[in-house]
Short mmCIF file of C-alpha atoms and ligand atoms in Angstrom, two decimals:
data_model
loop_
_atom_site.label_atom_id
_atom_site.label_comp_id
_atom_site.label_asym_id
_atom_site.label_seq_id
_atom_site.Cartn_x
_atom_site.Cartn_y
_atom_site.Cartn_z
CA MET A 1 111.77 100.04 122.95
CA PHE A 2 115.13 102.39 123.19
CA GLU A 3 115.20 102.62 119.42
CA LYS A 4 113.88 106.02 117.89
CA GLN A 5 110.57 106.99 117.91
CA LEU A 6 109.22 106.94 114.03
CA ARG A 7 107.16 109.78 112.76
CA VAL A 8 103.78 108.72 111.63
CA TYR A 9 103.69 108.38 107.76
CA ASP A 10 106.94 110.07 106.94
CA ASP A 11 109.22 107.08 108.70
CA THR A 12 106.30 104.40 108.67
CA ARG A 13 105.07 104.55 104.88
CA ALA A 14 108.44 102.77 103.83
CA LEU A 15 107.79 99.93 106.44
CA PHE A 16 104.81 98.67 104.81
CA HIS A 17 104.52 96.50 101.39
CA LEU A 18 101.44 97.95 99.13
CA PRO A 19 101.13 96.86 95.54
CA ALA A 20 101.54 99.44 92.90
CA GLY A 21 98.66 101.34 92.05
CA VAL A 22 96.65 100.79 94.91
CA ILE A 23 95.33 103.06 97.61
CA TYR A 24 94.37 101.12 100.59
CA LEU A 25 91.81 102.58 102.68
CA ASP A 26 90.64 99.20 104.39
CA GLY A 27 93.24 98.95 106.76
CA ASN A 28 90.14 98.87 109.41
CA SER A 29 89.29 95.49 108.06
CA LEU A 30 92.65 94.11 107.35
CA GLY A 31 95.92 95.97 107.95
CA ALA A 32 98.35 96.12 105.52
CA LEU A 33 101.48 93.77 105.25
CA PRO A 34 104.10 95.17 107.45
CA LEU A 35 107.67 94.51 105.24
CA GLY A 36 109.12 92.79 108.51
CA VAL A 37 106.67 89.88 108.60
CA PRO A 38 107.79 87.67 105.71
CA GLN A 39 111.16 87.44 107.43
CA ARG A 40 110.20 87.10 111.19
CA VAL A 41 107.71 84.53 110.22
CA ASP A 42 110.37 82.72 107.79
CA ARG A 43 112.57 82.63 111.01
CA VAL A 44 110.24 81.64 113.26
CA ILE A 45 109.57 78.66 110.99
CA LYS A 46 113.04 77.56 109.94
CA ALA A 47 115.26 78.22 113.27
CA GLU A 48 112.42 77.66 115.83
CA TRP A 49 110.00 75.39 114.14
CA GLY A 50 112.24 73.55 111.88
CA ASP A 51 115.64 73.37 114.27
CA GLU A 52 114.48 73.63 117.96
CA LEU A 53 111.21 71.43 117.37
CA ILE A 54 109.34 70.84 120.60
CA ARG A 55 112.01 72.33 122.74
CA ALA A 56 111.15 76.03 120.80
CA TRP A 57 108.10 76.18 123.51
CA ASN A 58 110.98 76.94 126.13
CA THR A 59 114.21 77.96 124.18
CA ALA A 60 112.05 80.33 121.93
CA ASP A 61 109.46 81.28 124.53
CA TRP A 62 106.79 80.02 122.48
CA TYR A 63 104.98 79.75 125.84
CA VAL A 64 104.83 83.09 127.07
CA GLN A 65 104.16 84.61 123.53
CA PRO A 66 100.48 85.45 124.58
CA ARG A 67 101.56 87.28 127.60
CA ARG A 68 104.75 88.97 125.82
CA VAL A 69 102.55 90.15 123.03
CA GLY A 70 99.86 91.06 125.47
CA ASP A 71 101.99 93.49 127.17
CA ARG A 72 102.89 95.33 124.04
CA ILE A 73 99.44 95.82 123.23
CA ALA A 74 98.61 96.97 126.77
CA ARG A 75 100.66 100.18 126.12
CA LEU A 76 98.38 101.19 123.12
CA ILE A 77 95.11 100.54 125.02
CA GLY A 78 96.26 102.01 128.10
CA ALA A 79 96.39 98.69 130.13
CA GLU A 80 98.02 98.19 133.20
CA ARG A 81 100.83 95.40 132.43
CA GLY A 82 99.94 91.82 132.76
CA SER A 83 96.39 92.70 131.84
CA VAL A 84 96.23 91.49 128.69
CA VAL A 85 96.76 88.11 127.10
CA MET A 86 96.67 86.87 123.27
CA GLY A 87 94.53 83.98 121.62
CA ASP A 88 91.45 82.85 119.76
CA THR A 89 89.74 85.04 117.77
CA LEU A 90 87.63 88.06 119.16
CA SER A 91 84.44 86.40 118.99
CA LEU A 92 86.01 83.78 121.71
CA LYS A 93 87.20 86.50 123.76
CA VAL A 94 84.04 88.69 123.69
CA TYR A 95 82.35 85.50 124.76
CA GLN A 96 84.86 84.86 127.63
CA ALA A 97 84.76 88.15 129.09
CA LEU A 98 80.76 88.59 128.97
CA ALA A 99 80.76 85.35 130.63
CA ALA A 100 83.08 86.50 133.42
CA ALA A 101 81.14 89.81 134.10
CA LEU A 102 77.59 88.03 134.00
CA ASP A 103 79.02 85.37 136.79
CA MET A 104 80.13 88.60 138.76
CA ARG A 105 76.62 90.11 138.97
CA PRO A 106 74.51 87.20 139.86
CA GLY A 107 71.33 88.92 140.79
CA ARG A 108 70.93 91.02 137.85
CA LYS A 109 69.77 89.94 134.00
CA ILE A 110 70.10 92.34 131.57
CA VAL A 111 73.11 92.58 129.13
CA LEU A 112 72.58 95.90 127.66
CA SER A 113 74.17 96.59 124.30
CA ASP A 114 73.22 98.74 120.97
CA THR A 115 72.25 98.28 117.61
CA GLY A 116 75.26 99.60 116.30
CA ASN A 117 77.07 96.72 117.71
CA PHE A 118 78.87 94.24 115.45
CA PRO A 119 76.60 91.24 115.09
CA THR A 120 78.83 88.67 116.23
CA ASP A 121 79.09 90.13 119.57
CA LEU A 122 75.38 90.21 119.55
CA TYR A 123 75.32 86.37 118.54
CA ILE A 124 77.67 85.40 120.96
CA ALA A 125 75.78 87.03 123.86
CA GLU A 126 72.58 85.38 122.83
CA GLY A 127 74.22 82.11 122.78
CA LEU A 128 75.86 82.49 125.87
CA ILE A 129 72.83 83.48 127.49
CA ALA A 130 70.98 80.49 126.13
CA THR A 131 73.72 78.44 127.55
CA ILE A 132 73.75 79.84 131.02
CA GLY A 133 70.26 79.18 131.03
CA ARG A 134 69.24 81.54 133.61
CA GLY A 135 66.79 84.19 132.33
CA HIS A 136 69.39 86.64 131.03
CA GLN A 137 68.28 89.00 128.15
CA LEU A 138 70.00 91.17 125.89
CA ARG A 139 68.55 94.60 125.44
CA LEU A 140 69.18 96.57 122.49
CA THR A 141 69.08 100.56 122.48
CA ALA A 142 69.76 102.94 119.79
CA PRO A 143 73.44 104.10 120.31
CA GLU A 144 72.28 107.52 121.35
CA LEU A 145 70.28 105.95 123.93
CA VAL A 146 72.54 103.69 125.58
CA GLU A 147 73.69 106.27 128.39
CA MET A 148 69.94 106.84 129.64
CA SER A 149 69.12 103.17 129.50
CA LEU A 150 71.55 102.16 132.50
CA SER A 151 70.07 101.28 135.19
CA ASP A 152 70.31 99.03 138.29
CA GLU A 153 68.54 96.25 136.29
CA VAL A 154 71.68 95.91 133.97
CA ALA A 155 74.23 93.58 134.73
CA VAL A 156 76.78 94.32 131.94
CA LEU A 157 77.34 97.27 129.64
CA TYR A 158 78.42 95.30 126.28
CA LEU A 159 79.33 97.56 123.74
CA THR A 160 81.80 98.25 120.67
CA GLU A 161 83.60 101.75 121.09
CA VAL A 162 83.61 102.60 117.30
CA ASP A 163 80.72 101.48 114.85
CA TYR A 164 82.13 99.42 112.59
CA ARG A 165 79.30 100.74 109.93
CA THR A 166 79.34 104.49 110.69
CA GLY A 167 82.15 105.16 112.58
CA ARG A 168 80.60 106.94 115.53
CA ARG A 169 82.24 106.52 118.82
CA HIS A 170 80.84 106.06 122.31
CA ASP A 171 81.93 108.42 125.23
CA MET A 172 83.81 105.41 126.67
CA ALA A 173 84.99 107.21 129.76
CA LYS A 174 81.45 108.78 130.58
CA LEU A 175 79.29 105.68 129.95
CA THR A 176 82.05 103.26 132.14
CA ALA A 177 81.75 106.19 135.04
CA LYS A 178 78.06 105.92 135.12
CA ALA A 179 77.90 102.43 134.49
CA ARG A 180 80.02 102.12 137.41
CA SER A 181 78.09 104.34 139.91
CA LEU A 182 75.05 101.99 139.33
CA GLY A 183 77.08 98.62 139.91
CA ILE A 184 77.20 97.75 135.98
CA LEU A 185 80.54 95.81 134.94
CA THR A 186 81.39 97.02 131.36
CA VAL A 187 82.94 94.58 128.47
CA TRP A 188 84.27 96.85 125.73
CA ASP A 189 85.04 95.81 122.64
CA LEU A 190 88.05 97.44 120.96
CA ALA A 191 88.06 95.99 117.05
CA HIS A 192 88.09 99.53 115.83
CA SER A 193 89.94 101.49 118.34
CA ALA A 194 93.12 99.32 118.96
CA GLY A 195 95.56 101.08 116.76
CA ALA A 196 93.31 103.84 115.67
CA LEU A 197 93.09 106.05 118.39
CA PRO A 198 94.13 106.39 122.23
CA VAL A 199 92.66 104.22 124.41
CA ASN A 200 92.67 104.37 128.17
CA LEU A 201 91.46 101.25 129.69
CA ALA A 202 92.70 101.69 133.09
CA GLY A 203 91.99 105.72 133.05
CA VAL A 204 88.59 105.10 132.60
CA GLY A 205 87.86 102.04 135.04
CA ALA A 206 87.01 99.31 132.28
CA ASP A 207 86.60 95.74 133.61
CA PHE A 208 86.73 93.55 130.46
CA ALA A 209 87.71 94.59 127.21
CA ALA A 210 88.79 92.70 123.81
CA GLY A 211 89.85 93.24 120.30
CA CYS A 212 91.34 91.89 117.37
CA SER A 213 94.95 92.49 116.04
CA TYR A 214 93.92 91.99 112.27
CA LYS A 215 92.80 95.26 111.67
CA TYR A 216 94.93 98.42 112.68
CA LEU A 217 97.39 96.96 114.04
CA ASN A 218 98.20 94.72 111.13
CA GLY A 219 98.86 91.65 112.36
CA GLY A 220 97.52 89.61 109.08
CA PRO A 221 94.48 87.48 108.53
CA GLY A 222 93.62 85.07 111.25
CA ALA A 223 96.18 87.25 113.84
CA PRO A 224 94.88 86.36 117.41
CA ALA A 225 92.68 88.58 119.50
CA PHE A 226 93.30 90.12 122.63
CA VAL A 227 91.66 90.22 125.89
CA TYR A 228 92.00 92.62 128.62
CA VAL A 229 90.81 91.87 132.74
CA ALA A 230 91.20 94.83 135.13
CA PRO A 231 93.69 93.70 137.86
CA ARG A 232 91.17 94.09 140.55
CA HIS A 233 88.95 91.16 139.15
CA ALA A 234 91.64 89.25 137.58
CA ASP A 235 92.35 86.80 140.24
CA ARG A 236 88.56 86.35 140.85
CA THR A 237 87.31 86.25 137.10
CA ARG A 238 85.63 82.86 136.73
CA VAL A 239 86.60 81.27 133.49
CA ALA A 240 84.04 80.31 130.98
CA LEU A 241 86.51 78.39 128.39
CA SER A 242 88.57 76.82 130.96
CA GLY A 243 91.25 75.26 128.83
CA TRP A 244 94.46 73.60 129.93
CA MET A 245 96.57 76.82 128.69
CA GLY A 246 94.89 78.59 131.24
CA HIS A 247 95.57 76.27 134.05
CA ALA A 248 97.63 77.30 136.97
CA LYS A 249 99.76 74.41 136.25
CA PRO A 250 99.32 73.13 132.79
CA PHE A 251 102.01 70.51 132.69
CA ALA A 252 101.02 68.99 135.83
CA PHE A 253 98.35 67.46 133.84
CA ASP A 254 96.05 67.57 136.93
CA LEU A 255 92.26 66.05 136.44
CA GLY A 256 90.64 69.24 137.60
CA TYR A 257 90.92 72.65 136.54
CA ALA A 258 92.60 75.48 138.68
CA PRO A 259 92.62 78.67 137.04
CA ALA A 260 96.13 80.71 136.37
CA ALA A 261 97.06 83.55 138.42
CA GLY A 262 95.56 87.13 136.63
CA VAL A 263 94.69 87.33 133.47
CA GLU A 264 96.50 84.20 132.01
CA ARG A 265 93.29 82.28 133.20
CA MET A 266 91.66 83.41 130.14
CA ARG A 267 94.19 81.62 127.69
CA VAL A 268 92.27 78.33 126.59
CA GLY A 269 94.45 76.16 124.34
CA THR A 270 97.72 76.26 122.23
CA PRO A 271 98.51 79.50 121.05
CA PRO A 272 98.81 80.36 117.29
CA VAL A 273 102.55 80.72 117.69
CA LEU A 274 103.10 81.28 113.72
CA ALA A 275 100.21 83.96 113.37
CA MET A 276 101.82 85.83 116.57
CA ALA A 277 105.12 86.10 115.06
CA ALA A 278 104.13 88.03 112.27
CA LEU A 279 101.87 90.26 114.91
CA GLU A 280 105.10 90.79 116.73
CA ALA A 281 107.08 92.07 113.59
CA SER A 282 104.22 94.42 113.23
CA LEU A 283 104.35 95.51 116.76
CA ASP A 284 108.01 96.49 116.20
CA ILE A 285 106.58 99.11 114.25
CA TRP A 286 103.73 100.10 117.15
CA ASP A 287 106.32 99.79 119.75
CA ARG A 288 107.78 103.10 117.92
CA VAL A 289 105.12 105.45 117.10
CA ASP A 290 102.91 107.72 119.43
CA ILE A 291 99.39 106.73 119.24
CA ASP A 292 98.17 110.55 119.59
CA GLU A 293 100.09 111.19 116.57
CA VAL A 294 98.48 108.74 114.88
CA ARG A 295 95.29 110.06 116.09
CA ALA A 296 96.06 113.79 114.83
CA ARG A 297 96.86 112.49 111.49
CA SER A 298 94.28 110.17 111.27
CA LEU A 299 91.32 113.09 111.90
CA ALA A 300 93.31 115.27 109.70
CA LEU A 301 93.24 112.67 106.55
CA ALA A 302 89.47 112.09 107.38
CA ASP A 303 88.65 115.77 107.56
CA LEU A 304 90.19 116.36 104.19
CA LEU A 305 88.46 113.03 102.83
CA ILE A 306 85.19 114.54 104.08
CA ALA A 307 85.68 117.80 102.66
CA GLU A 308 86.95 116.39 99.19
CA VAL A 309 84.23 113.89 98.68
CA GLU A 310 81.18 116.37 99.77
CA ARG A 311 82.80 118.92 97.34
CA ARG A 312 83.04 116.74 94.47
CA CYS A 313 79.97 113.87 94.99
CA PRO A 314 77.12 115.49 96.74
CA SER A 315 75.02 112.46 96.31
CA LEU A 316 77.28 110.46 98.93
CA LYS A 317 75.87 111.49 102.38
CA LEU A 318 78.38 111.61 105.36
CA VAL A 319 77.14 109.07 108.18
CA THR A 320 80.17 109.73 110.18
CA PRO A 321 79.73 112.46 112.85
CA ARG A 322 81.86 115.67 112.34
CA ALA A 323 83.01 115.85 115.76
CA HIS A 324 86.52 114.49 116.14
CA GLY A 325 85.59 113.60 119.76
CA GLU A 326 82.53 111.21 118.58
CA ARG A 327 84.12 109.08 115.57
CA GLY A 328 86.88 106.62 115.07
CA SER A 329 89.44 106.18 112.24
CA GLN A 330 87.05 105.62 109.36
CA VAL A 331 84.82 107.92 107.11
CA SER A 332 81.51 106.34 105.77
CA PHE A 333 79.26 107.48 103.12
CA ALA A 334 75.53 106.43 102.60
CA PHE A 335 74.73 105.76 98.87
CA ASP A 336 72.16 103.57 97.07
CA GLY A 337 74.52 102.44 94.84
CA GLY A 338 77.44 102.00 97.34
CA TYR A 339 77.82 98.26 96.64
CA ALA A 340 78.33 98.57 92.87
CA ALA A 341 80.28 102.03 93.28
CA MET A 342 82.64 100.28 95.72
CA GLN A 343 83.43 97.78 92.89
CA ALA A 344 84.19 100.24 90.48
CA LEU A 345 86.59 102.04 93.32
CA ILE A 346 88.38 98.91 93.57
CA ALA A 347 88.61 98.16 89.90
CA ARG A 348 90.48 101.49 89.83
CA GLY A 349 92.70 100.71 92.94
CA VAL A 350 90.95 102.67 95.47
CA ILE A 351 90.03 99.85 98.28
CA GLY A 352 87.33 100.42 100.56
CA ASP A 353 84.75 98.28 101.61
CA PHE A 354 80.92 98.06 101.59
CA ARG A 355 78.39 97.37 104.31
CA ALA A 356 75.06 96.48 103.99
CA PRO A 357 72.57 98.20 103.40
CA ASP A 358 74.01 101.25 101.76
CA ILE A 359 77.40 102.25 103.26
CA MET A 360 80.82 102.89 101.88
CA ARG A 361 83.53 102.38 104.36
CA PHE A 362 86.81 103.87 104.17
CA GLY A 363 89.34 103.15 106.77
CA ILE A 364 92.32 105.95 107.74
CA ALA A 365 95.19 104.00 108.74
CA PRO A 366 98.09 106.83 108.75
CA LEU A 367 100.69 104.61 109.12
CA TYR A 368 100.67 103.88 105.60
CA VAL A 369 97.98 106.22 103.96
CA GLY A 370 98.70 109.83 103.26
CA GLU A 371 97.36 113.07 101.84
CA THR A 372 98.03 112.46 98.48
CA ASP A 373 96.42 109.05 98.51
CA ILE A 374 93.56 110.77 99.99
CA LEU A 375 93.21 113.58 97.30
CA ARG A 376 93.84 110.76 94.37
CA ALA A 377 91.08 108.91 96.14
CA ALA A 378 88.68 111.85 96.09
CA GLU A 379 89.43 112.34 92.94
CA ILE A 380 88.43 109.05 91.13
CA ILE A 381 85.29 108.62 93.63
CA GLU A 382 84.12 111.64 91.69
CA GLU A 383 85.02 109.83 88.47
CA VAL A 384 82.76 106.87 89.69
CA VAL A 385 79.99 108.44 91.39
CA GLY A 386 79.84 111.67 89.04
CA GLY A 387 80.51 110.02 86.12
CA GLU A 388 77.61 107.03 86.83
CA VAL A 389 80.49 104.33 86.09
CA TRP A 390 79.12 102.50 88.96
CA ARG A 391 75.89 101.94 86.71
CA ARG A 392 77.98 99.60 84.62
CA PRO A 393 76.99 95.64 84.92
CA GLU A 394 80.10 94.41 85.88
CA TYR A 395 80.07 96.02 89.05
CA GLN A 396 76.43 94.63 90.03
CA VAL A 397 78.02 91.19 90.80
CA VAL A 398 77.67 90.84 94.49
CA ASN A 399 80.87 88.61 96.17
CA ALA A 400 80.86 86.52 98.90
CA VAL A 401 82.87 88.47 101.17
CA THR A 402 81.97 92.19 101.11
C1 PLP B 501 86.22 92.57 112.94
C2 PLP B 501 85.23 92.09 114.21
C3 PLP B 501 85.00 91.16 115.20
C4 PLP B 501 85.41 90.36 114.23
O1 PLP B 501 85.45 88.79 115.43
P1 PLP B 501 86.30 87.78 114.73
O2 PLP B 501 86.14 86.88 116.09
O3 PLP B 501 87.74 88.24 115.12
O4 PLP B 501 85.79 87.52 113.43
C5 PLP B 501 84.26 91.26 116.34
N1 PLP B 501 83.70 92.31 116.76
C6 PLP B 501 83.83 93.73 116.04
C7 PLP B 501 83.19 94.86 116.76
C8 PLP B 501 84.63 93.52 114.87
O5 PLP B 501 84.77 94.88 114.51
#
């Protein structure tokens, strides 16, 4: 914590592994590998698991790892100390958060979300509503209509801040304030916010939030999710997945459930120690960067990508809002041949991704993406799109994971 602050890109680029010849514009889906990860995981495997064996739960503090890591993430999302805990996947954490919020508004039946939300969030809400079986309804509006759709019928406003497809960003402060004035609780999904832009959960008065750590936070595939519960609710939250690790005294092995104090009750079962060790090595970098600097770099790089692509490839239609305040850290273009064009780009070392039906996504992760990457990527995009390279048959084959 007392180490010197790192300058974004100038100091941080060298802390990541990227294969030669790759321009990586998919850090919004799976962040790049921090060089400190292999060594850290190796140490945890050999010195902790290998030598300490079961004792490591105490001697290596495995038991407190979920809240220790939660506190490091809290700093990046403007959360109070002790209000964030790690575990499971984001799908489970939004389930728990939504369940807790619905429980606090027993008289209201509407969960309000939007058509830009990520499908798993919507599926989880459907499943939860069916399980509760009390006639709740998931109501979806267009993203622009969310604010005017808030009313005193709504129990929970359930949104992802940054749209995974378009990069459009909701005004979290404004929507949370309006929701609060109507007695609506908020559950914010920060999948495309944490590590991408400054978030101020405590400042805006959010009730619940969750996010994943394998996107901009570079925790690696399968890195655990985080969940936030505002301290004003934490001791009253009813837990839907009441597992033993969220019990007040897990090692008393009581037959009945009694929730732990605070956000720790959102823990479910045994934490993924090895996966979280990788995330901790990544957070060694995050602890030392200024998220405002990350944001300023991200916006400048995104502006550059937009300008270069629009100049070179008029057939790509920008779907990300131009206004800085209205977007996250990705740039998306609609293009009919988008899937094939992305395959052709990947074959040329420019890794972005594709989201149905026609969106080409380019994520900007300024810790390891710089201006020369953006300029080179724009040249290659021009080659592929302008030169009609994407029409070749080998780029039309659709993979299972896009
Ligand atoms: C990436 C993402 C998820 C993924 O959930 P997992 O349970 O980690 O697979 C969920 N919601 C949003 C908004 C996402 O962007």
